[in-house]
Short mmCIF file of C-alpha atoms in Angstrom, two decimals:
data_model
loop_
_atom_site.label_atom_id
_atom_site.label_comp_id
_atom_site.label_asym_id
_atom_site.label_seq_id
_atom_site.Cartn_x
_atom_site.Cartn_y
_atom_site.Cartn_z
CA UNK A 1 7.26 1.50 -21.31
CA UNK A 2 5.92 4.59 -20.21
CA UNK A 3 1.93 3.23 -20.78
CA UNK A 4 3.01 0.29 -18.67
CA UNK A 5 4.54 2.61 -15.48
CA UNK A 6 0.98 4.33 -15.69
CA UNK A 7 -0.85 0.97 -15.48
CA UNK A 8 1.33 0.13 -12.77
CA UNK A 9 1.04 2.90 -10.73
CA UNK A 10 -3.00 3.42 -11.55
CA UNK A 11 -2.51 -0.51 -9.96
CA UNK A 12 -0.89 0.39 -6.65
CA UNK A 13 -3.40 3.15 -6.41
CA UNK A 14 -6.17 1.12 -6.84
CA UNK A 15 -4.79 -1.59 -4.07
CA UNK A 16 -3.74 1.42 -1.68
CA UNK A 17 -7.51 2.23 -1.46
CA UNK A 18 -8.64 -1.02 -1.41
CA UNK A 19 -6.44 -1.69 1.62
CA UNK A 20 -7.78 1.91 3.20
CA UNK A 21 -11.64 0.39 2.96
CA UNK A 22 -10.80 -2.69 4.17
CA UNK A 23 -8.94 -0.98 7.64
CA UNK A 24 -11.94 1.20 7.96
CA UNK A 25 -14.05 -1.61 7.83
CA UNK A 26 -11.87 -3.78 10.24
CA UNK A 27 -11.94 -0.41 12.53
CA UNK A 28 -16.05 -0.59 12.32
CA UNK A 29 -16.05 -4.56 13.07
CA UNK A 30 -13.29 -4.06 16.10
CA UNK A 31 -15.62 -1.06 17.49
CA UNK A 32 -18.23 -4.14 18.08
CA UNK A 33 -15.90 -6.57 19.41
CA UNK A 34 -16.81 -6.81 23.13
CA UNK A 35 -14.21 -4.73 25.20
CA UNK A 36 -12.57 -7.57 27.51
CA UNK A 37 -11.55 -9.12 23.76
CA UNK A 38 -11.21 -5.79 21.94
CA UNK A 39 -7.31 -4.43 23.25
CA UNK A 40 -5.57 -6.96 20.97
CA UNK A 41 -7.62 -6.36 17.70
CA UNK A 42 -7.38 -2.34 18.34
CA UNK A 43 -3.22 -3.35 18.60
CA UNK A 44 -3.47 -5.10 15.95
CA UNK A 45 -5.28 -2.03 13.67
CA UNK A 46 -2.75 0.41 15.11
CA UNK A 47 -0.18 -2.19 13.78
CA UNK A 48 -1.68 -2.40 10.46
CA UNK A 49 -2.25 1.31 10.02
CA UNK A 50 1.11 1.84 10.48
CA UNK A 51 2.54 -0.59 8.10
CA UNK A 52 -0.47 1.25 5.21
CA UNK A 53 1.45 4.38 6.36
CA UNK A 54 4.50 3.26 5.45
CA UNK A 55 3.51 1.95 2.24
CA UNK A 56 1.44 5.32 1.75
CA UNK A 57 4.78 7.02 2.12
CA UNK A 58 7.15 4.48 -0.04
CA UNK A 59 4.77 4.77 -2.97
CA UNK A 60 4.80 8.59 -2.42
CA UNK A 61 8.30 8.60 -2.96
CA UNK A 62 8.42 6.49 -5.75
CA UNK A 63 6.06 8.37 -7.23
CA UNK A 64 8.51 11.85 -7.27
CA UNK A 65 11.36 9.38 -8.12
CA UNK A 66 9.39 8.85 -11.14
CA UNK A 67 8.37 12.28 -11.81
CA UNK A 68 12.34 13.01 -11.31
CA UNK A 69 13.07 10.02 -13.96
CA UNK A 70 10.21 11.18 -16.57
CA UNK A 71 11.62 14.90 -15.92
CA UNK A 72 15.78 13.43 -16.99
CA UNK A 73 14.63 11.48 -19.65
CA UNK A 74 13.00 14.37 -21.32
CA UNK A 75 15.96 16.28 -20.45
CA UNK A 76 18.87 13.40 -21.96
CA UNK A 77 19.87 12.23 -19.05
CA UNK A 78 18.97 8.72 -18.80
CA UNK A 79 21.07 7.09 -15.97
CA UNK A 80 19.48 3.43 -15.80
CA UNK A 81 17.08 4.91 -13.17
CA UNK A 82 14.45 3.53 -15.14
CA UNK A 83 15.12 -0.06 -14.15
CA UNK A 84 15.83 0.92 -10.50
CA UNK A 85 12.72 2.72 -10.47
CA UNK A 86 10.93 -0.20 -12.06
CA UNK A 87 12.19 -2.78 -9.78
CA UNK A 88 11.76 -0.30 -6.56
CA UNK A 89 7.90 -0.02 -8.15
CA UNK A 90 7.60 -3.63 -7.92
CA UNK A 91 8.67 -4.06 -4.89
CA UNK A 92 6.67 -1.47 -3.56
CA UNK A 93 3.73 -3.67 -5.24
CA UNK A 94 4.77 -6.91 -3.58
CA UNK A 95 4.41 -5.20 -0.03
CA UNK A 96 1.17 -3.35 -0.87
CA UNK A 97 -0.27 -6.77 -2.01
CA UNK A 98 1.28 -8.67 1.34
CA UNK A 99 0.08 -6.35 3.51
CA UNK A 100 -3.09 -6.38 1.97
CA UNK A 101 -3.57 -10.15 2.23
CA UNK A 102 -2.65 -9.48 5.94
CA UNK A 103 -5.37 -6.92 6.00
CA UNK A 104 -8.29 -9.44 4.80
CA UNK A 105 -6.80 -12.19 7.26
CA UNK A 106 -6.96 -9.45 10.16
CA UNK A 107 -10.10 -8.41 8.79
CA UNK A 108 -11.85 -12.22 8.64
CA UNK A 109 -10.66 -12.51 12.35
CA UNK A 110 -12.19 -9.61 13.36
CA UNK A 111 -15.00 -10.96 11.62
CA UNK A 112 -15.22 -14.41 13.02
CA UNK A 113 -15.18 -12.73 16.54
#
């Protein structure tokens, strides 16, 4: 179990960075966009950096909640906070990987324009 929290988390790491490139890129493309168009694209990246933020910091605090799980269970005290932790890890997966997907459709816009 513990092998499989590692792969997930190495996961969400791996997606949190992809999402970082792909803003930075979007940031780059919006720079070019001319500047009567370029107000609701540079709303749009504030809006976005804010919800990578907010991921930034959920996955942050999952990842003490874990090091607080791993730290009980070698301690004895296992209070099913493995499955809560588990299920709040996946969930913080499902938003990383929505967000993302609204990242590359802000991104292609940005592109097309």
């Amino acid at each position: 179990v513990s092998d499989e929290k590692k792969q997930m988390v190495a996961n969400v790491e791996k997606q949190l960075e992809e999402a970082r490139e792909l803003l930075e890129q979007m940031e780059l493309e919006v720079r070019e966009i001319p500047p009567q168009s370029r107000g609701m694209y540079s709303s749009r990246m504030r809006s976005y950096k804010q919800e990578m933020g907010k991921l930034e910091a959920d996955f942050k605090r999952s990842r003490i909640a874990y090091s607080d799980e791993v730290r009980n269970e070698l301690l004895g005290d296992d209070r099913n906070s493995s499955e809560n932790q588990r299920a709040h890890l996946l969930d913080n997966t499902e938003r990383l990987e929505r967000s993302s997907r609204r990242l590359e459709a802000g991104y292609q816009i940005a592109v097309e324009t």
